[in-house]
Amino acid sequence: ILNVEQSPQSLHVQEGDSTNFTCSFPSSNFYALHWYRWETAKSPEALFVMTLNGDEKKKGRISATLNTKEGYSYLYIKGSQPEDSATYLCALNSGYSTLTFGKGTMLLVSP
Amino acid sequence: DSGVTQTPKHLITATGQRVTLRCSPRSGDLSVYWYQQSLDQGLQFLIQYYNGEERAKGNILERFSAQQFPDLHSELNLSSLELGDSALYFCASSDRLAGGYNEQFFGPGTRLTVL
């Protein structure tokens, strides 16, 4: 059983704050790492797929880094806005057809 | 909008009953995945179908079953329902069987409440 851990479990920041959270995974089972953004009452939406050690991806104010040797990925949000409030999920693809998800980090951004 | 549709959106039923959840994948996607999201749990993978055939099984109970039809839509059947089966059930689809990055596109989910 693959263990994908996310921390913190939840986070409450003020508008304009920058924030980051962590996804840890077993480095020996790595093929790709996915980040999803899940807003309440909506579907999880893909943010990034990361495959190479040292990968850095960016979409607007959101960016992610990957360290496959030590088994972690960071997601950063610069200048958080209320519309960034969501649960951020990471999922490990270990080379098979399925994804193993972490429990997510719930972010609340207050105006 | 991911292009994946799920019906119904909400379902309320009693213990011991049986329900069917339906999913239509994105146009052209052959793989369908079912996940269960319970309170305090991450998305738990249940089962995968590819082009009509079962391809991978996760933490799916024997009381649950699924199938994928020739038109590629899929149904998840939950029987002898228990209170603990109350959860959000997601369907996702992908254009591949395995390998590659296997990006999955999620439907809006079905909220099942067992009373």
mmCIF file of N, CA, C and O in Angstrom, chain A residues 13-81:
data_model
loop_
_atom_site.group_PDB
_atom_site.id
_atom_site.type_symbol
_atom_site.label_atom_id
_atom_site.label_comp_id
_atom_site.label_asym_id
_atom_site.label_seq_id
_atom_site.Cartn_x
_atom_site.Cartn_y
_atom_site.Cartn_z
ATOM 1 N N VAL A 13 -5.334 31.507 5.698
ATOM 2 C CA VAL A 13 -4.465 32.660 5.492
ATOM 3 C C VAL A 13 -5.285 33.874 5.114
ATOM 4 O O VAL A 13 -6.471 33.760 4.784
ATOM 5 N N GLN A 14 -4.637 35.030 5.162
ATOM 6 C CA GLN A 14 -5.294 36.266 4.758
ATOM 7 C C GLN A 14 -4.982 36.555 3.296
ATOM 8 O O GLN A 14 -3.927 36.151 2.771
ATOM 9 N N GLU A 15 -5.893 37.242 2.658
ATOM 10 C CA GLU A 15 -5.680 37.650 1.263
ATOM 11 C C GLU A 15 -4.335 38.361 1.145
ATOM 12 O O GLU A 15 -4.004 39.221 1.965
ATOM 13 N N GLY A 16 -3.567 37.979 0.129
ATOM 14 C CA GLY A 16 -2.263 38.598 -0.086
ATOM 15 C C GLY A 16 -1.109 37.791 0.494
ATOM 16 O O GLY A 16 0.040 37.964 0.065
ATOM 17 N N ASP A 17 -1.413 36.881 1.430
ATOM 18 C CA ASP A 17 -0.348 36.041 1.997
ATOM 19 C C ASP A 17 0.110 35.028 0.954
ATOM 20 O O ASP A 17 -0.672 34.573 0.125
ATOM 21 N N SER A 18 1.368 34.660 1.042
ATOM 22 C CA SER A 18 1.853 33.547 0.232
ATOM 23 C C SER A 18 1.887 32.308 1.113
ATOM 24 O O SER A 18 2.099 32.400 2.332
ATOM 25 N N THR A 19 1.668 31.169 0.540
ATOM 26 C CA THR A 19 1.569 29.956 1.320
ATOM 27 C C THR A 19 2.159 28.777 0.558
ATOM 28 O O THR A 19 2.345 28.843 -0.657
ATOM 29 N N ASN A 20 2.467 27.721 1.294
ATOM 30 C CA ASN A 20 2.935 26.515 0.627
ATOM 31 C C ASN A 20 2.545 25.300 1.422
ATOM 32 O O ASN A 20 2.347 25.374 2.638
ATOM 33 N N PHE A 21 2.390 24.198 0.751
ATOM 34 C CA PHE A 21 2.108 22.937 1.409
ATOM 35 C C PHE A 21 2.871 21.805 0.741
ATOM 36 O O PHE A 21 3.435 21.965 -0.335
ATOM 37 N N THR A 22 2.884 20.673 1.444
ATOM 38 C CA THR A 22 3.785 19.578 1.099
ATOM 39 C C THR A 22 3.034 18.298 0.772
ATOM 40 O O THR A 22 2.008 17.993 1.380
ATOM 41 N N CYS A 23 3.589 17.569 -0.187
ATOM 42 C CA CYS A 23 3.119 16.215 -0.487
ATOM 43 C C CYS A 23 4.327 15.292 -0.389
ATOM 44 O O CYS A 23 5.337 15.534 -1.050
ATOM 45 N N SER A 24 4.235 14.251 0.431
ATOM 46 C CA SER A 24 5.328 13.282 0.576
ATOM 47 C C SER A 24 4.886 11.931 0.033
ATOM 48 O O SER A 24 3.739 11.514 0.245
ATOM 49 N N PHE A 25 5.819 11.243 -0.598
ATOM 50 C CA PHE A 25 5.478 9.955 -1.204
ATOM 51 C C PHE A 25 6.710 9.057 -1.173
ATOM 52 O O PHE A 25 7.837 9.538 -1.011
ATOM 53 N N PRO A 26 6.511 7.747 -1.312
ATOM 54 C CA PRO A 26 7.667 6.833 -1.318
ATOM 55 C C PRO A 26 8.457 7.022 -2.605
ATOM 56 O O PRO A 26 7.920 6.813 -3.707
ATOM 57 N N SER A 27 9.712 7.413 -2.482
ATOM 58 C CA SER A 27 10.516 7.744 -3.662
ATOM 59 C C SER A 27 10.804 6.529 -4.531
ATOM 60 O O SER A 27 11.102 6.665 -5.716
ATOM 61 N N SER A 28 10.703 5.339 -3.960
ATOM 62 C CA SER A 28 11.015 4.131 -4.726
ATOM 63 C C SER A 28 9.889 3.749 -5.682
ATOM 64 O O SER A 28 10.058 2.871 -6.524
ATOM 65 N N ASN A 29 8.725 4.392 -5.545
ATOM 66 C CA ASN A 29 7.589 4.007 -6.380
ATOM 67 C C ASN A 29 7.160 5.123 -7.312
ATOM 68 O O ASN A 29 6.017 5.204 -7.693
ATOM 69 N N PHE A 30 8.107 5.972 -7.683
ATOM 70 C CA PHE A 30 7.713 7.180 -8.395
ATOM 71 C C PHE A 30 7.690 6.986 -9.899
ATOM 72 O O PHE A 30 8.624 6.443 -10.495
ATOM 73 N N TYR A 31 6.586 7.471 -10.522
ATOM 74 C CA TYR A 31 6.538 7.593 -11.983
ATOM 75 C C TYR A 31 6.111 9.002 -12.359
ATOM 76 O O TYR A 31 6.670 9.628 -13.233
ATOM 77 N N ALA A 32 5.100 9.501 -11.692
ATOM 78 C CA ALA A 32 4.634 10.875 -11.914
ATOM 79 C C ALA A 32 3.860 11.328 -10.690
ATOM 80 O O ALA A 32 3.325 10.517 -9.945
ATOM 81 N N LEU A 33 3.833 12.643 -10.488
ATOM 82 C CA LEU A 33 3.055 13.203 -9.385
ATOM 83 C C LEU A 33 2.067 14.212 -9.956
ATOM 84 O O LEU A 33 2.436 15.069 -10.759
ATOM 85 N N HIS A 34 0.819 14.086 -9.526
ATOM 86 C CA HIS A 34 -0.239 14.979 -9.996
ATOM 87 C C HIS A 34 -0.677 15.891 -8.854
ATOM 88 O O HIS A 34 -0.783 15.442 -7.710
ATOM 89 N N TRP A 35 -0.943 17.143 -9.177
ATOM 90 C CA TRP A 35 -1.611 18.054 -8.237
ATOM 91 C C TRP A 35 -2.984 18.403 -8.801
ATOM 92 O O TRP A 35 -3.117 18.707 -9.995
ATOM 93 N N TYR A 36 -3.994 18.329 -7.916
ATOM 94 C CA TYR A 36 -5.351 18.678 -8.285
ATOM 95 C C TYR A 36 -5.863 19.763 -7.347
ATOM 96 O O TYR A 36 -5.501 19.796 -6.169
ATOM 97 N N ARG A 37 -6.750 20.572 -7.866
ATOM 98 C CA ARG A 37 -7.422 21.605 -7.074
ATOM 99 C C ARG A 37 -8.891 21.232 -7.032
ATOM 100 O O ARG A 37 -9.511 20.999 -8.075
ATOM 101 N N TRP A 38 -9.457 21.179 -5.794
ATOM 102 C CA TRP A 38 -10.825 20.722 -5.639
ATOM 103 C C TRP A 38 -11.601 21.756 -4.871
ATOM 104 O O TRP A 38 -11.480 21.881 -3.662
ATOM 105 N N GLU A 39 -12.446 22.496 -5.600
ATOM 106 C CA GLU A 39 -13.318 23.477 -4.962
ATOM 107 C C GLU A 39 -14.582 22.781 -4.497
ATOM 108 O O GLU A 39 -15.070 21.851 -5.163
ATOM 109 N N THR A 40 -15.140 23.259 -3.417
ATOM 110 C CA THR A 40 -16.358 22.677 -2.851
ATOM 111 C C THR A 40 -17.454 22.644 -3.914
ATOM 112 O O THR A 40 -17.637 23.619 -4.653
ATOM 113 N N ALA A 41 -18.134 21.513 -3.977
ATOM 114 C CA ALA A 41 -19.260 21.301 -4.897
ATOM 115 C C ALA A 41 -18.836 21.243 -6.370
ATOM 116 O O ALA A 41 -19.682 21.301 -7.262
ATOM 117 N N LYS A 42 -17.542 21.121 -6.609
ATOM 118 C CA LYS A 42 -17.069 20.969 -7.994
ATOM 119 C C LYS A 42 -16.221 19.707 -8.109
ATOM 120 O O LYS A 42 -15.970 19.015 -7.123
ATOM 121 N N SER A 43 -15.754 19.421 -9.329
ATOM 122 C CA SER A 43 -14.884 18.251 -9.552
ATOM 123 C C SER A 43 -13.443 18.635 -9.272
ATOM 124 O O SER A 43 -13.050 19.773 -9.532
ATOM 125 N N PRO A 44 -12.635 17.686 -8.799
ATOM 126 C CA PRO A 44 -11.195 17.935 -8.746
ATOM 127 C C PRO A 44 -10.687 18.272 -10.152
ATOM 128 O O PRO A 44 -11.048 17.607 -11.121
ATOM 129 N N GLU A 45 -9.841 19.317 -10.215
ATOM 130 C CA GLU A 45 -9.366 19.794 -11.509
ATOM 131 C C GLU A 45 -7.846 19.698 -11.532
ATOM 132 O O GLU A 45 -7.180 20.136 -10.587
ATOM 133 N N ALA A 46 -7.296 19.133 -12.594
ATOM 134 C CA ALA A 46 -5.850 18.931 -12.676
ATOM 135 C C ALA A 46 -5.116 20.269 -12.738
ATOM 136 O O ALA A 46 -5.492 21.155 -13.507
ATOM 137 N N LEU A 47 -4.063 20.406 -11.924
ATOM 138 C CA LEU A 47 -3.211 21.596 -11.949
ATOM 139 C C LEU A 47 -1.910 21.291 -12.690
ATOM 140 O O LEU A 47 -1.542 21.980 -13.628
ATOM 141 N N PHE A 48 -1.174 20.293 -12.186
ATOM 142 C CA PHE A 48 0.126 19.962 -12.749
ATOM 143 C C PHE A 48 0.321 18.445 -12.773
ATOM 144 O O PHE A 48 -0.210 17.740 -11.925
ATOM 145 N N VAL A 49 1.133 18.010 -13.746
ATOM 146 C CA VAL A 49 1.684 16.665 -13.725
ATOM 147 C C VAL A 49 3.192 16.832 -13.736
ATOM 148 O O VAL A 49 3.728 17.534 -14.591
ATOM 149 N N MET A 50 3.870 16.221 -12.779
ATOM 150 C CA MET A 50 5.319 16.407 -12.651
ATOM 151 C C MET A 50 5.995 15.061 -12.735
ATOM 152 O O MET A 50 5.546 14.098 -12.101
ATOM 153 N N THR A 51 7.070 14.995 -13.500
ATOM 154 C CA THR A 51 7.676 13.698 -13.746
ATOM 155 C C THR A 51 9.173 13.638 -13.446
ATOM 156 O O THR A 51 9.688 12.574 -13.114
ATOM 157 N N LEU A 52 9.894 14.747 -13.572
ATOM 158 C CA LEU A 52 11.351 14.698 -13.442
ATOM 159 C C LEU A 52 11.818 15.339 -12.140
ATOM 160 O O LEU A 52 11.273 16.371 -11.714
ATOM 161 N N ASN A 53 12.842 14.758 -11.548
ATOM 162 C CA ASN A 53 13.426 15.336 -10.344
ATOM 163 C C ASN A 53 13.872 16.763 -10.643
ATOM 164 O O ASN A 53 14.539 17.010 -11.660
ATOM 165 N N GLY A 54 13.486 17.696 -9.776
ATOM 166 C CA GLY A 54 13.862 19.088 -10.003
ATOM 167 C C GLY A 54 12.851 19.854 -10.844
ATOM 168 O O GLY A 54 12.984 21.065 -11.048
ATOM 169 N N ASP A 55 11.836 19.148 -11.344
ATOM 170 C CA ASP A 55 10.762 19.799 -12.119
ATOM 171 C C ASP A 55 10.197 20.977 -11.342
ATOM 172 O O ASP A 55 10.046 20.909 -10.122
ATOM 173 N N GLU A 56 9.900 22.045 -12.090
ATOM 174 C CA GLU A 56 9.200 23.172 -11.498
ATOM 175 C C GLU A 56 8.137 23.586 -12.506
ATOM 176 O O GLU A 56 8.434 23.814 -13.671
ATOM 177 N N LYS A 57 6.884 23.639 -12.034
ATOM 178 C CA LYS A 57 5.808 24.023 -12.939
ATOM 179 C C LYS A 57 5.120 25.253 -12.359
ATOM 180 O O LYS A 57 5.072 25.443 -11.149
ATOM 181 N N LYS A 58 4.556 26.085 -13.270
ATOM 182 C CA LYS A 58 3.904 27.304 -12.800
ATOM 183 C C LYS A 58 2.647 27.555 -13.623
ATOM 184 O O LYS A 58 2.615 27.356 -14.843
ATOM 185 N N LYS A 59 1.595 27.993 -12.902
ATOM 186 C CA LYS A 59 0.359 28.381 -13.570
ATOM 187 C C LYS A 59 -0.148 29.593 -12.820
ATOM 188 O O LYS A 59 -0.716 29.487 -11.733
ATOM 189 N N GLY A 60 0.099 30.774 -13.401
ATOM 190 C CA GLY A 60 -0.317 32.006 -12.729
ATOM 191 C C GLY A 60 0.436 32.178 -11.422
ATOM 192 O O GLY A 60 1.670 32.160 -11.405
ATOM 193 N N ARG A 61 -0.298 32.308 -10.320
ATOM 194 C CA ARG A 61 0.334 32.509 -9.015
ATOM 195 C C ARG A 61 0.657 31.183 -8.313
ATOM 196 O O ARG A 61 1.191 31.194 -7.201
ATOM 197 N N ILE A 62 0.321 30.090 -8.942
ATOM 198 C CA ILE A 62 0.541 28.773 -8.330
ATOM 199 C C ILE A 62 1.730 28.102 -8.992
ATOM 200 O O ILE A 62 1.835 28.095 -10.229
ATOM 201 N N SER A 63 2.621 27.567 -8.175
ATOM 202 C CA SER A 63 3.764 26.837 -8.723
ATOM 203 C C SER A 63 4.017 25.597 -7.879
ATOM 204 O O SER A 63 3.526 25.489 -6.751
ATOM 205 N N ALA A 64 4.759 24.662 -8.442
ATOM 206 C CA ALA A 64 5.056 23.419 -7.734
ATOM 207 C C ALA A 64 6.463 22.978 -8.067
ATOM 208 O O ALA A 64 6.963 23.223 -9.166
ATOM 209 N N THR A 65 7.095 22.333 -7.086
ATOM 210 C CA THR A 65 8.421 21.763 -7.291
ATOM 211 C C THR A 65 8.386 20.294 -6.922
ATOM 212 O O THR A 65 7.493 19.844 -6.199
ATOM 213 N N LEU A 66 9.369 19.556 -7.428
ATOM 214 C CA LEU A 66 9.392 18.113 -7.220
ATOM 215 C C LEU A 66 10.784 17.636 -6.867
ATOM 216 O O LEU A 66 11.764 18.008 -7.526
ATOM 217 N N ASN A 67 10.874 16.810 -5.831
ATOM 218 C CA ASN A 67 12.122 16.144 -5.467
ATOM 219 C C ASN A 67 11.823 14.652 -5.374
ATOM 220 O O ASN A 67 11.237 14.169 -4.404
ATOM 221 N N THR A 68 12.202 13.914 -6.419
ATOM 222 C CA THR A 68 11.871 12.486 -6.452
ATOM 223 C C THR A 68 12.851 11.666 -5.618
ATOM 224 O O THR A 68 12.528 10.561 -5.211
ATOM 225 N N LYS A 69 14.051 12.195 -5.364
ATOM 226 C CA LYS A 69 15.040 11.422 -4.593
ATOM 227 C C LYS A 69 14.638 11.330 -3.130
ATOM 228 O O LYS A 69 14.815 10.295 -2.494
ATOM 229 N N GLU A 70 14.094 12.424 -2.619
ATOM 230 C CA GLU A 70 13.678 12.412 -1.218
ATOM 231 C C GLU A 70 12.175 12.223 -1.066
ATOM 232 O O GLU A 70 11.675 12.088 0.035
ATOM 233 N N GLY A 71 11.462 12.219 -2.169
ATOM 234 C CA GLY A 71 10.037 11.886 -2.146
ATOM 235 C C GLY A 71 9.141 12.994 -1.614
ATOM 236 O O GLY A 71 8.358 12.764 -0.695
ATOM 237 N N TYR A 72 9.271 14.202 -2.192
ATOM 238 C CA TYR A 72 8.319 15.242 -1.797
ATOM 239 C C TYR A 72 8.113 16.237 -2.933
ATOM 240 O O TYR A 72 8.929 16.370 -3.848
ATOM 241 N N SER A 73 6.975 16.921 -2.845
ATOM 242 C CA SER A 73 6.646 17.998 -3.771
ATOM 243 C C SER A 73 6.032 19.131 -2.955
ATOM 244 O O SER A 73 5.312 18.883 -1.987
ATOM 245 N N TYR A 74 6.380 20.362 -3.331
ATOM 246 C CA TYR A 74 5.797 21.530 -2.680
ATOM 247 C C TYR A 74 4.883 22.240 -3.666
ATOM 248 O O TYR A 74 5.199 22.359 -4.850
ATOM 249 N N LEU A 75 3.765 22.731 -3.143
ATOM 250 C CA LEU A 75 2.892 23.605 -3.925
ATOM 251 C C LEU A 75 2.908 24.974 -3.274
ATOM 252 O O LEU A 75 2.735 25.082 -2.052
ATOM 253 N N TYR A 76 3.155 26.001 -4.074
ATOM 254 C CA TYR A 76 3.234 27.378 -3.570
ATOM 255 C C TYR A 76 2.120 28.203 -4.186
ATOM 256 O O TYR A 76 1.838 28.074 -5.376
ATOM 257 N N ILE A 77 1.527 29.065 -3.379
ATOM 258 C CA ILE A 77 0.591 30.052 -3.913
ATOM 259 C C ILE A 77 1.080 31.410 -3.468
ATOM 260 O O ILE A 77 1.209 31.694 -2.272
ATOM 261 N N LYS A 78 1.337 32.265 -4.458
ATOM 262 C CA LYS A 78 1.861 33.605 -4.176
ATOM 263 C C LYS A 78 0.701 34.586 -4.126
ATOM 264 O O LYS A 78 -0.146 34.601 -5.033
ATOM 265 N N GLY A 79 0.657 35.408 -3.066
ATOM 266 C CA GLY A 79 -0.403 36.411 -2.997
ATOM 267 C C GLY A 79 -1.791 35.788 -3.048
ATOM 268 O O GLY A 79 -2.576 36.084 -3.955
ATOM 269 N N SER A 80 -2.099 34.933 -2.084
ATOM 270 C CA SER A 80 -3.362 34.187 -2.090
ATOM 271 C C SER A 80 -4.575 35.101 -2.219
ATOM 272 O O SER A 80 -4.611 36.194 -1.646
ATOM 273 N N GLN A 81 -5.549 34.638 -2.964
ATOM 274 C CA GLN A 81 -6.812 35.337 -3.154
ATOM 275 C C GLN A 81 -7.944 34.452 -2.650
ATOM 276 O O GLN A 81 -7.810 33.223 -2.628
#
